[in-house]
PDB file of C-alpha atoms in Angstrom:
ATOM      1  CA  UNK A   1      14.338 -18.516  12.234  1.00  0.00           C
ATOM      2  CA  UNK A   2      11.851 -15.761  11.494  1.00  0.00           C
ATOM      3  CA  UNK A   3      10.228 -16.328   8.096  1.00  0.00           C
ATOM      4  CA  UNK A   4       8.743 -13.311   6.300  1.00  0.00           C
ATOM      5  CA  UNK A   5       6.582 -13.113   3.212  1.00  0.00           C
ATOM      6  CA  UNK A   6       7.083 -10.489   0.505  1.00  0.00           C
ATOM      7  CA  UNK A   7       5.154  -9.925  -2.719  1.00  0.00           C
ATOM      8  CA  UNK A   8       7.293  -9.973  -5.859  1.00  0.00           C
ATOM      9  CA  UNK A   9       5.839  -6.874  -7.506  1.00  0.00           C
ATOM     10  CA  UNK A  10       9.263  -6.092  -9.006  1.00  0.00           C
ATOM     11  CA  UNK A  11      12.542  -8.046  -9.495  1.00  0.00           C
ATOM     12  CA  UNK A  12      14.254  -5.724  -7.017  1.00  0.00           C
ATOM     13  CA  UNK A  13      12.259  -7.366  -4.193  1.00  0.00           C
ATOM     14  CA  UNK A  14      14.692 -10.319  -4.322  1.00  0.00           C
ATOM     15  CA  UNK A  15      17.698  -7.975  -4.145  1.00  0.00           C
ATOM     16  CA  UNK A  16      16.193  -6.014  -1.251  1.00  0.00           C
ATOM     17  CA  UNK A  17      15.357  -8.905   1.046  1.00  0.00           C
ATOM     18  CA  UNK A  18      18.467 -10.912   0.171  1.00  0.00           C
ATOM     19  CA  UNK A  19      20.407  -7.875   1.345  1.00  0.00           C
ATOM     20  CA  UNK A  20      18.375  -7.564   4.529  1.00  0.00           C
ATOM     21  CA  UNK A  21      18.860 -11.271   5.223  1.00  0.00           C
ATOM     22  CA  UNK A  22      22.648 -10.887   5.000  1.00  0.00           C
ATOM     23  CA  UNK A  23      22.597  -7.715   7.150  1.00  0.00           C
ATOM     24  CA  UNK A  24      20.522  -9.433   9.841  1.00  0.00           C
ATOM     25  CA  UNK A  25      22.648 -12.609   9.726  1.00  0.00           C
ATOM     26  CA  UNK A  26      25.766 -10.518  10.353  1.00  0.00           C
ATOM     27  CA  UNK A  27      24.111  -9.427  13.599  1.00  0.00           C
ATOM     28  CA  UNK A  28      23.199 -12.931  14.679  1.00  0.00           C
ATOM     29  CA  UNK A  29      19.536 -12.887  13.683  1.00  0.00           C
ATOM     30  CA  UNK A  30      18.219 -15.852  11.690  1.00  0.00           C
ATOM     31  CA  UNK A  31      15.886 -14.520   8.992  1.00  0.00           C
ATOM     32  CA  UNK A  32      14.601 -15.732   5.655  1.00  0.00           C
ATOM     33  CA  UNK A  33      11.865 -14.742   3.240  1.00  0.00           C
ATOM     34  CA  UNK A  34       9.494 -16.340   0.760  1.00  0.00           C
ATOM     35  CA  UNK A  35       8.015 -14.643  -2.291  1.00  0.00           C
ATOM     36  CA  UNK A  36       4.353 -14.454  -3.235  1.00  0.00           C
ATOM     37  CA  UNK A  37       2.697 -13.534  -6.500  1.00  0.00           C
ATOM     38  CA  UNK A  38      -0.104 -11.642  -4.753  1.00  0.00           C
ATOM     39  CA  UNK A  39      -1.045 -10.220  -1.352  1.00  0.00           C
ATOM     40  CA  UNK A  40      -4.168 -12.341  -0.899  1.00  0.00           C
ATOM     41  CA  UNK A  41      -2.183 -15.590  -0.725  1.00  0.00           C
ATOM     42  CA  UNK A  42       0.426 -13.966   1.518  1.00  0.00           C
ATOM     43  CA  UNK A  43      -2.217 -12.823   3.993  1.00  0.00           C
ATOM     44  CA  UNK A  44      -3.810 -16.276   4.025  1.00  0.00           C
ATOM     45  CA  UNK A  45      -0.470 -17.873   4.923  1.00  0.00           C
ATOM     46  CA  UNK A  46       0.288 -15.258   7.575  1.00  0.00           C
ATOM     47  CA  UNK A  47      -3.004 -15.820   9.363  1.00  0.00           C
ATOM     48  CA  UNK A  48      -2.621 -19.599   9.100  1.00  0.00           C
ATOM     49  CA  UNK A  49       0.809 -19.442  10.739  1.00  0.00           C
ATOM     50  CA  UNK A  50       2.738 -20.623   7.695  1.00  0.00           C
ATOM     51  CA  UNK A  51       4.914 -17.512   7.868  1.00  0.00           C
ATOM     52  CA  UNK A  52       5.727 -15.373  10.890  1.00  0.00           C
ATOM     53  CA  UNK A  53       5.678 -11.945   9.273  1.00  0.00           C
ATOM     54  CA  UNK A  54       4.660 -10.218   6.057  1.00  0.00           C
ATOM     55  CA  UNK A  55       5.641  -7.030   4.294  1.00  0.00           C
ATOM     56  CA  UNK A  56       2.062  -5.888   3.753  1.00  0.00           C
ATOM     57  CA  UNK A  57       0.376  -3.245   1.659  1.00  0.00           C
ATOM     58  CA  UNK A  58      -2.204  -1.156   3.551  1.00  0.00           C
ATOM     59  CA  UNK A  59      -5.008  -3.180   1.961  1.00  0.00           C
ATOM     60  CA  UNK A  60      -3.241  -6.417   2.949  1.00  0.00           C
ATOM     61  CA  UNK A  61      -3.002  -5.114   6.517  1.00  0.00           C
ATOM     62  CA  UNK A  62      -6.766  -4.500   6.599  1.00  0.00           C
ATOM     63  CA  UNK A  63      -7.446  -8.034   5.411  1.00  0.00           C
ATOM     64  CA  UNK A  64      -4.819  -9.571   7.721  1.00  0.00           C
ATOM     65  CA  UNK A  65      -6.379  -7.883  10.754  1.00  0.00           C
ATOM     66  CA  UNK A  66      -9.892  -9.008   9.846  1.00  0.00           C
ATOM     67  CA  UNK A  67      -8.908 -12.532   8.880  1.00  0.00           C
ATOM     68  CA  UNK A  68      -6.735 -13.035  11.965  1.00  0.00           C
ATOM     69  CA  UNK A  69      -9.543 -11.916  14.288  1.00  0.00           C
ATOM     70  CA  UNK A  70     -11.975 -14.263  12.554  1.00  0.00           C
ATOM     71  CA  UNK A  71      -9.516 -17.131  13.092  1.00  0.00           C
ATOM     72  CA  UNK A  72      -8.780 -16.263  16.702  1.00  0.00           C
ATOM     73  CA  UNK A  73      -5.256 -15.092  15.878  1.00  0.00           C
ATOM     74  CA  UNK A  74      -3.442 -11.813  16.519  1.00  0.00           C
ATOM     75  CA  UNK A  75      -1.446  -9.656  14.105  1.00  0.00           C
ATOM     76  CA  UNK A  76       0.166  -6.274  14.643  1.00  0.00           C
ATOM     77  CA  UNK A  77       2.223  -3.755  12.665  1.00  0.00           C
ATOM     78  CA  UNK A  78       5.780  -4.228  13.935  1.00  0.00           C
ATOM     79  CA  UNK A  79       7.593  -1.491  12.001  1.00  0.00           C
ATOM     80  CA  UNK A  80       6.984   0.739   9.010  1.00  0.00           C
ATOM     81  CA  UNK A  81       9.059   3.006   6.815  1.00  0.00           C
ATOM     82  CA  UNK A  82       9.229   6.732   7.489  1.00  0.00           C
ATOM     83  CA  UNK A  83       7.819   7.103   3.965  1.00  0.00           C
ATOM     84  CA  UNK A  84       4.721   5.062   4.870  1.00  0.00           C
ATOM     85  CA  UNK A  85       3.353   7.620   7.326  1.00  0.00           C
ATOM     86  CA  UNK A  86       0.839  10.334   6.495  1.00  0.00           C
ATOM     87  CA  UNK A  87       0.481   9.939   2.741  1.00  0.00           C
ATOM     88  CA  UNK A  88      -2.326  11.569   0.781  1.00  0.00           C
ATOM     89  CA  UNK A  89      -4.019  10.867  -2.526  1.00  0.00           C
ATOM     90  CA  UNK A  90      -4.987  13.589  -4.977  1.00  0.00           C
ATOM     91  CA  UNK A  91      -7.668  14.096  -7.580  1.00  0.00           C
ATOM     92  CA  UNK A  92      -6.011  15.884 -10.475  1.00  0.00           C
ATOM     93  CA  UNK A  93      -7.551  17.854 -13.348  1.00  0.00           C
ATOM     94  CA  UNK A  94      -6.067  19.626 -16.346  1.00  0.00           C
ATOM     95  CA  UNK A  95      -4.928  23.193 -15.902  1.00  0.00           C
ATOM     96  CA  UNK A  96      -7.519  25.437 -17.515  1.00  0.00           C
ATOM     97  CA  UNK A  97     -10.401  23.056 -16.885  1.00  0.00           C
ATOM     98  CA  UNK A  98     -13.553  24.639 -15.403  1.00  0.00           C
ATOM     99  CA  UNK A  99     -13.600  22.463 -12.274  1.00  0.00           C
ATOM    100  CA  UNK A 100     -13.109  24.297  -8.991  1.00  0.00           C
ATOM    101  CA  UNK A 101     -14.459  21.698  -6.538  1.00  0.00           C
ATOM    102  CA  UNK A 102     -15.195  17.986  -6.386  1.00  0.00           C
ATOM    103  CA  UNK A 103     -18.893  18.763  -6.827  1.00  0.00           C
ATOM    104  CA  UNK A 104     -18.103  20.086 -10.317  1.00  0.00           C
ATOM    105  CA  UNK A 105     -17.162  16.559 -11.418  1.00  0.00           C
ATOM    106  CA  UNK A 106     -20.784  15.410 -11.358  1.00  0.00           C
ATOM    107  CA  UNK A 107     -21.602  13.873 -14.721  1.00  0.00           C
ATOM    108  CA  UNK A 108     -17.935  13.586 -15.670  1.00  0.00           C
ATOM    109  CA  UNK A 109     -15.547  10.624 -15.954  1.00  0.00           C
ATOM    110  CA  UNK A 110     -12.845  10.046 -13.351  1.00  0.00           C
ATOM    111  CA  UNK A 111      -9.874   7.756 -14.002  1.00  0.00           C
ATOM    112  CA  UNK A 112      -8.557   5.508 -11.230  1.00  0.00           C
ATOM    113  CA  UNK A 113      -5.870   2.862 -10.908  1.00  0.00           C
ATOM    114  CA  UNK A 114      -6.212  -0.881 -10.375  1.00  0.00           C
ATOM    115  CA  UNK A 115      -9.276  -2.309  -8.632  1.00  0.00           C
ATOM    116  CA  UNK A 116      -7.183  -3.168  -5.557  1.00  0.00           C
ATOM    117  CA  UNK A 117      -5.161   0.034  -5.330  1.00  0.00           C
ATOM    118  CA  UNK A 118      -5.755   1.781  -1.982  1.00  0.00           C
ATOM    119  CA  UNK A 119      -4.137   5.042  -3.033  1.00  0.00           C
ATOM    120  CA  UNK A 120      -5.452   5.381  -6.589  1.00  0.00           C
ATOM    121  CA  UNK A 121      -8.879   3.759  -6.354  1.00  0.00           C
ATOM    122  CA  UNK A 122     -10.371   2.832  -2.987  1.00  0.00           C
ATOM    123  CA  UNK A 123      -9.421   5.930  -0.996  1.00  0.00           C
ATOM    124  CA  UNK A 124     -10.111   8.553  -3.707  1.00  0.00           C
ATOM    125  CA  UNK A 125     -13.493   7.002  -4.532  1.00  0.00           C
ATOM    126  CA  UNK A 126     -14.360   7.007  -0.828  1.00  0.00           C
ATOM    127  CA  UNK A 127     -13.379  10.681  -0.744  1.00  0.00           C
ATOM    128  CA  UNK A 128     -15.834  11.363  -3.581  1.00  0.00           C
ATOM    129  CA  UNK A 129     -18.585   9.578  -1.652  1.00  0.00           C
ATOM    130  CA  UNK A 130     -17.970  11.698   1.451  1.00  0.00           C
ATOM    131  CA  UNK A 131     -18.365  14.784  -0.756  1.00  0.00           C
ATOM    132  CA  UNK A 132     -21.701  13.722  -2.199  1.00  0.00           C
ATOM    133  CA  UNK A 133     -20.661  11.976  -5.428  1.00  0.00           C
ATOM    134  CA  UNK A 134     -21.508   8.292  -5.779  1.00  0.00           C
ATOM    135  CA  UNK A 135     -19.061   6.518  -8.103  1.00  0.00           C
ATOM    136  CA  UNK A 136     -20.873   4.851 -10.974  1.00  0.00           C
ATOM    137  CA  UNK A 137     -23.937   7.050 -10.440  1.00  0.00           C
ATOM    138  CA  UNK A 138     -22.923  10.698 -10.111  1.00  0.00           C
ATOM    139  CA  UNK A 139     -19.552  10.198 -11.802  1.00  0.00           C
ATOM    140  CA  UNK A 140     -18.432   7.579 -14.297  1.00  0.00           C
ATOM    141  CA  UNK A 141     -15.348   5.659 -13.216  1.00  0.00           C
ATOM    142  CA  UNK A 142     -12.774   4.498 -15.752  1.00  0.00           C
ATOM    143  CA  UNK A 143     -10.534   1.938 -14.125  1.00  0.00           C
ATOM    144  CA  UNK A 144      -7.037   1.081 -15.317  1.00  0.00           C
ATOM    145  CA  UNK A 145      -6.214  -2.365 -13.991  1.00  0.00           C
ATOM    146  CA  UNK A 146      -2.569  -3.355 -13.866  1.00  0.00           C
ATOM    147  CA  UNK A 147      -1.133  -6.098 -11.696  1.00  0.00           C
ATOM    148  CA  UNK A 148      -4.262  -7.366  -9.950  1.00  0.00           C
ATOM    149  CA  UNK A 149      -3.283  -8.777  -6.573  1.00  0.00           C
ATOM    150  CA  UNK A 150      -0.398  -6.326  -6.143  1.00  0.00           C
ATOM    151  CA  UNK A 151      -2.564  -3.735  -4.338  1.00  0.00           C
ATOM    152  CA  UNK A 152      -1.318  -0.828  -6.402  1.00  0.00           C
ATOM    153  CA  UNK A 153       2.393  -1.610  -5.948  1.00  0.00           C
ATOM    154  CA  UNK A 154       2.437  -1.862  -9.733  1.00  0.00           C
ATOM    155  CA  UNK A 155       1.910   1.818 -10.551  1.00  0.00           C
ATOM    156  CA  UNK A 156       1.047   1.132 -14.187  1.00  0.00           C
ATOM    157  CA  UNK A 157      -2.642   1.666 -13.506  1.00  0.00           C
ATOM    158  CA  UNK A 158      -2.007   5.065 -11.950  1.00  0.00           C
ATOM    159  CA  UNK A 159       0.281   6.010 -14.814  1.00  0.00           C
ATOM    160  CA  UNK A 160      -2.338   4.973 -17.385  1.00  0.00           C
ATOM    161  CA  UNK A 161      -4.978   6.994 -15.537  1.00  0.00           C
ATOM    162  CA  UNK A 162      -2.679  10.024 -15.615  1.00  0.00           C
ATOM    163  CA  UNK A 163      -2.073   9.529 -19.350  1.00  0.00           C
ATOM    164  CA  UNK A 164      -5.825   9.401 -19.957  1.00  0.00           C
ATOM    165  CA  UNK A 165      -6.148  12.739 -18.177  1.00  0.00           C
ATOM    166  CA  UNK A 166      -3.333  14.269 -20.213  1.00  0.00           C
ATOM    167  CA  UNK A 167      -4.938  13.132 -23.477  1.00  0.00           C
ATOM    168  CA  UNK A 168      -8.331  14.564 -22.521  1.00  0.00           C
ATOM    169  CA  UNK A 169     -10.099  11.199 -22.293  1.00  0.00           C
ATOM    170  CA  UNK A 170     -11.242  11.852 -18.707  1.00  0.00           C
ATOM    171  CA  UNK A 171     -12.013  14.903 -16.612  1.00  0.00           C
ATOM    172  CA  UNK A 172      -9.917  13.879 -13.600  1.00  0.00           C
ATOM    173  CA  UNK A 173      -7.476  11.217 -12.453  1.00  0.00           C
ATOM    174  CA  UNK A 174      -6.668   9.799  -9.006  1.00  0.00           C
ATOM    175  CA  UNK A 175      -3.185   9.003  -7.692  1.00  0.00           C
ATOM    176  CA  UNK A 176      -0.994   9.143  -4.620  1.00  0.00           C
ATOM    177  CA  UNK A 177       0.527  12.599  -4.209  1.00  0.00           C
ATOM    178  CA  UNK A 178       4.108  11.363  -4.730  1.00  0.00           C
ATOM    179  CA  UNK A 179       3.156   9.830  -8.072  1.00  0.00           C
ATOM    180  CA  UNK A 180       1.666  13.123  -9.205  1.00  0.00           C
ATOM    181  CA  UNK A 181       5.171  14.516  -8.846  1.00  0.00           C
ATOM    182  CA  UNK A 182       6.728  11.417 -10.430  1.00  0.00           C
ATOM    183  CA  UNK A 183       4.460  11.562 -13.480  1.00  0.00           C
ATOM    184  CA  UNK A 184       5.386  15.215 -13.887  1.00  0.00           C
ATOM    185  CA  UNK A 185       9.075  14.328 -13.881  1.00  0.00           C
ATOM    186  CA  UNK A 186       8.457  11.497 -16.354  1.00  0.00           C
ATOM    187  CA  UNK A 187       6.540  13.782 -18.713  1.00  0.00           C
ATOM    188  CA  UNK A 188       3.309  11.786 -18.441  1.00  0.00           C
ATOM    189  CA  UNK A 189       1.783  14.925 -16.921  1.00  0.00           C
ATOM    190  CA  UNK A 190       4.026  17.707 -18.270  1.00  0.00           C
ATOM    191  CA  UNK A 191       4.821  20.476 -15.807  1.00  0.00           C
ATOM    192  CA  UNK A 192       2.134  23.142 -15.590  1.00  0.00           C
ATOM    193  CA  UNK A 193      -0.520  21.098 -17.393  1.00  0.00           C
ATOM    194  CA  UNK A 194      -2.397  19.822 -14.335  1.00  0.00           C
ATOM    195  CA  UNK A 195      -3.541  20.989 -10.921  1.00  0.00           C
ATOM    196  CA  UNK A 196      -4.784  19.297  -7.764  1.00  0.00           C
ATOM    197  CA  UNK A 197      -8.536  19.634  -7.373  1.00  0.00           C
ATOM    198  CA  UNK A 198      -8.787  17.770  -4.080  1.00  0.00           C
ATOM    199  CA  UNK A 199      -6.576  15.965  -1.584  1.00  0.00           C
ATOM    200  CA  UNK A 200      -7.538  13.237   0.871  1.00  0.00           C
ATOM    201  CA  UNK A 201      -6.743  13.411   4.582  1.00  0.00           C
ATOM    202  CA  UNK A 202      -3.457  11.675   5.534  1.00  0.00           C
ATOM    203  CA  UNK A 203      -3.317   7.896   5.814  1.00  0.00           C
ATOM    204  CA  UNK A 204      -0.632   5.272   6.421  1.00  0.00           C
ATOM    205  CA  UNK A 205       0.674   2.900   3.775  1.00  0.00           C
ATOM    206  CA  UNK A 206       2.713  -0.323   4.117  1.00  0.00           C
ATOM    207  CA  UNK A 207       3.777  -2.020   7.323  1.00  0.00           C
ATOM    208  CA  UNK A 208       5.730  -5.074   8.383  1.00  0.00           C
ATOM    209  CA  UNK A 209       3.063  -7.213  10.021  1.00  0.00           C
ATOM    210  CA  UNK A 210       3.872  -9.963  12.531  1.00  0.00           C
ATOM    211  CA  UNK A 211       1.549 -12.655  13.809  1.00  0.00           C
ATOM    212  CA  UNK A 212       1.307 -14.390  17.155  1.00  0.00           C
ATOM    213  CA  UNK A 213       3.114 -17.381  15.602  1.00  0.00           C
ATOM    214  CA  UNK A 214       6.438 -15.703  16.424  1.00  0.00           C
ATOM    215  CA  UNK A 215       7.495 -15.291  20.079  1.00  0.00           C
ATOM    216  CA  UNK A 216       7.368 -11.703  21.308  1.00  0.00           C
ATOM    217  CA  UNK A 217      11.072 -11.786  22.172  1.00  0.00           C
ATOM    218  CA  UNK A 218      12.029 -12.698  18.592  1.00  0.00           C
ATOM    219  CA  UNK A 219       9.654 -10.089  17.157  1.00  0.00           C
ATOM    220  CA  UNK A 220      11.098  -7.363  19.368  1.00  0.00           C
ATOM    221  CA  UNK A 221      14.651  -8.395  18.498  1.00  0.00           C
ATOM    222  CA  UNK A 222      13.729  -8.160  14.801  1.00  0.00           C
ATOM    223  CA  UNK A 223      12.150  -4.733  15.304  1.00  0.00           C
ATOM    224  CA  UNK A 224      15.086  -3.485  17.339  1.00  0.00           C
ATOM    225  CA  UNK A 225      17.570  -4.414  14.636  1.00  0.00           C
ATOM    226  CA  UNK A 226      15.547  -2.710  11.902  1.00  0.00           C
ATOM    227  CA  UNK A 227      15.012   0.404  14.017  1.00  0.00           C
ATOM    228  CA  UNK A 228      18.769   0.560  14.631  1.00  0.00           C
ATOM    229  CA  UNK A 229      19.572   0.851  10.922  1.00  0.00           C
ATOM    230  CA  UNK A 230      21.155   4.209  10.126  1.00  0.00           C
ATOM    231  CA  UNK A 231      21.158   5.972   6.783  1.00  0.00           C
ATOM    232  CA  UNK A 232      24.680   7.106   7.683  1.00  0.00           C
ATOM    233  CA  UNK A 233      25.860   3.479   7.871  1.00  0.00           C
ATOM    234  CA  UNK A 234      27.464   2.506   4.528  1.00  0.00           C
ATOM    235  CA  UNK A 235      26.317  -1.103   5.010  1.00  0.00           C
ATOM    236  CA  UNK A 236      22.714  -0.186   5.699  1.00  0.00           C
ATOM    237  CA  UNK A 237      22.235   2.776   3.367  1.00  0.00           C
ATOM    238  CA  UNK A 238      22.044   0.811   0.068  1.00  0.00           C
ATOM    239  CA  UNK A 239      19.324  -1.406   1.546  1.00  0.00           C
ATOM    240  CA  UNK A 240      17.344   1.539   2.860  1.00  0.00           C
ATOM    241  CA  UNK A 241      17.691   3.292  -0.495  1.00  0.00           C
ATOM    242  CA  UNK A 242      16.373   0.254  -2.361  1.00  0.00           C
ATOM    243  CA  UNK A 243      13.406  -0.067  -0.021  1.00  0.00           C
ATOM    244  CA  UNK A 244      12.634   3.654  -0.262  1.00  0.00           C
ATOM    245  CA  UNK A 245      13.211   4.903   3.274  1.00  0.00           C
ATOM    246  CA  UNK A 246      15.669   6.783   5.410  1.00  0.00           C
ATOM    247  CA  UNK A 247      14.619   5.216   8.713  1.00  0.00           C
ATOM    248  CA  UNK A 248      12.374   2.531  10.116  1.00  0.00           C
ATOM    249  CA  UNK A 249       9.687   3.695  12.529  1.00  0.00           C
ATOM    250  CA  UNK A 250       7.574   1.865  15.102  1.00  0.00           C
ATOM    251  CA  UNK A 251       4.498   0.285  13.575  1.00  0.00           C
ATOM    252  CA  UNK A 252       1.094   1.813  14.290  1.00  0.00           C
ATOM    253  CA  UNK A 253      -2.441   0.823  13.369  1.00  0.00           C
ATOM    254  CA  UNK A 254      -4.304   4.126  13.719  1.00  0.00           C
ATOM    255  CA  UNK A 255      -3.634   5.356  10.181  1.00  0.00           C
ATOM    256  CA  UNK A 256      -5.921   2.898   8.400  1.00  0.00           C
ATOM    257  CA  UNK A 257      -9.403   4.021   9.451  1.00  0.00           C
ATOM    258  CA  UNK A 258     -10.146   5.718   6.131  1.00  0.00           C
ATOM    259  CA  UNK A 259      -9.115   2.606   4.214  1.00  0.00           C
ATOM    260  CA  UNK A 260     -11.213   0.373   6.479  1.00  0.00           C
ATOM    261  CA  UNK A 261     -14.190   2.572   5.626  1.00  0.00           C
ATOM    262  CA  UNK A 262     -13.364   2.543   1.899  1.00  0.00           C
ATOM    263  CA  UNK A 263     -13.107  -1.259   1.920  1.00  0.00           C
ATOM    264  CA  UNK A 264     -16.560  -1.530   3.490  1.00  0.00           C
ATOM    265  CA  UNK A 265     -18.082   0.993   1.091  1.00  0.00           C
ATOM    266  CA  UNK A 266     -16.691  -0.855  -1.931  1.00  0.00           C
ATOM    267  CA  UNK A 267     -17.512  -4.290  -0.509  1.00  0.00           C
ATOM    268  CA  UNK A 268     -13.936  -5.351  -1.117  1.00  0.00           C
ATOM    269  CA  UNK A 269     -13.597  -7.609   1.954  1.00  0.00           C
ATOM    270  CA  UNK A 270     -16.258  -8.646   4.427  1.00  0.00           C
ATOM    271  CA  UNK A 271     -15.902  -8.232   8.199  1.00  0.00           C
ATOM    272  CA  UNK A 272     -14.118 -11.610   8.459  1.00  0.00           C
ATOM    273  CA  UNK A 273     -11.580 -10.811   5.748  1.00  0.00           C
ATOM    274  CA  UNK A 274     -13.119 -12.824   2.933  1.00  0.00           C
ATOM    275  CA  UNK A 275     -12.634 -11.359  -0.564  1.00  0.00           C
ATOM    276  CA  UNK A 276     -16.012 -10.074  -1.742  1.00  0.00           C
ATOM    277  CA  UNK A 277     -14.971  -7.639  -4.485  1.00  0.00           C
ATOM    278  CA  UNK A 278     -16.763  -8.346  -7.748  1.00  0.00           C
ATOM    279  CA  UNK A 279     -14.519  -9.079 -10.699  1.00  0.00           C
ATOM    280  CA  UNK A 280     -11.349  -9.249  -8.614  1.00  0.00           C
ATOM    281  CA  UNK A 281      -9.103 -12.190  -9.467  1.00  0.00           C
ATOM    282  CA  UNK A 282      -5.584 -11.910  -8.013  1.00  0.00           C
TER     283      UNK A 282
END
């Protein structure tokens, strides 16, 4: 039986993977899952061989790769959702503000999400660094922590950062591009009240990571079944809808370079995957 870890960032996680378990069982594949309260513990268990696979955030993938190498193990992205490829984060300002470039934010306050959010904290702050602004020195950073250990899956921090922008408490706010649209629909950032000042280069998000504790034949069988799921199939479509995708794609590891760099800049993990972020308690 292939045993996968999943982080319980929302009650729907149980519904999703219970459904996948039944779908896979109907096709003769023995699968089960265990739930974790945070990604750090999940990654530890994956690299110790206690589970065979993990549904990992991008930050969890970075740590899993580093920790596995340090322990003489091997992990790889098996599959990922179509919606996990080529995302971008945005730095948003109020419409009518005087800012026309990132450089104009010098001396201002920028709102970010949780400390461990790749899309709303680590990547946008790295983007500021590459454009000559050192967070905490050239710009003040106001962090909105929500769900530490969930790696930004809990979007409350992003939403709070957006609300701070809307109320005029900060000059700019950072978020994944899709959430900029979501917050507009929710009314947190009413339509026409904000504009995108800057956008990061594309990066990849979550992936289903497997370790060398599972035989290659079983891993490929697992991948093949997931890749065969069709949005047109009435049995598969509800599961795909819940998990936020229309198709599974082959896993790839070349979309995480920017996050690797951001992790090093922030001192979030060391080269061997140990947690070194100050003030971070999952």
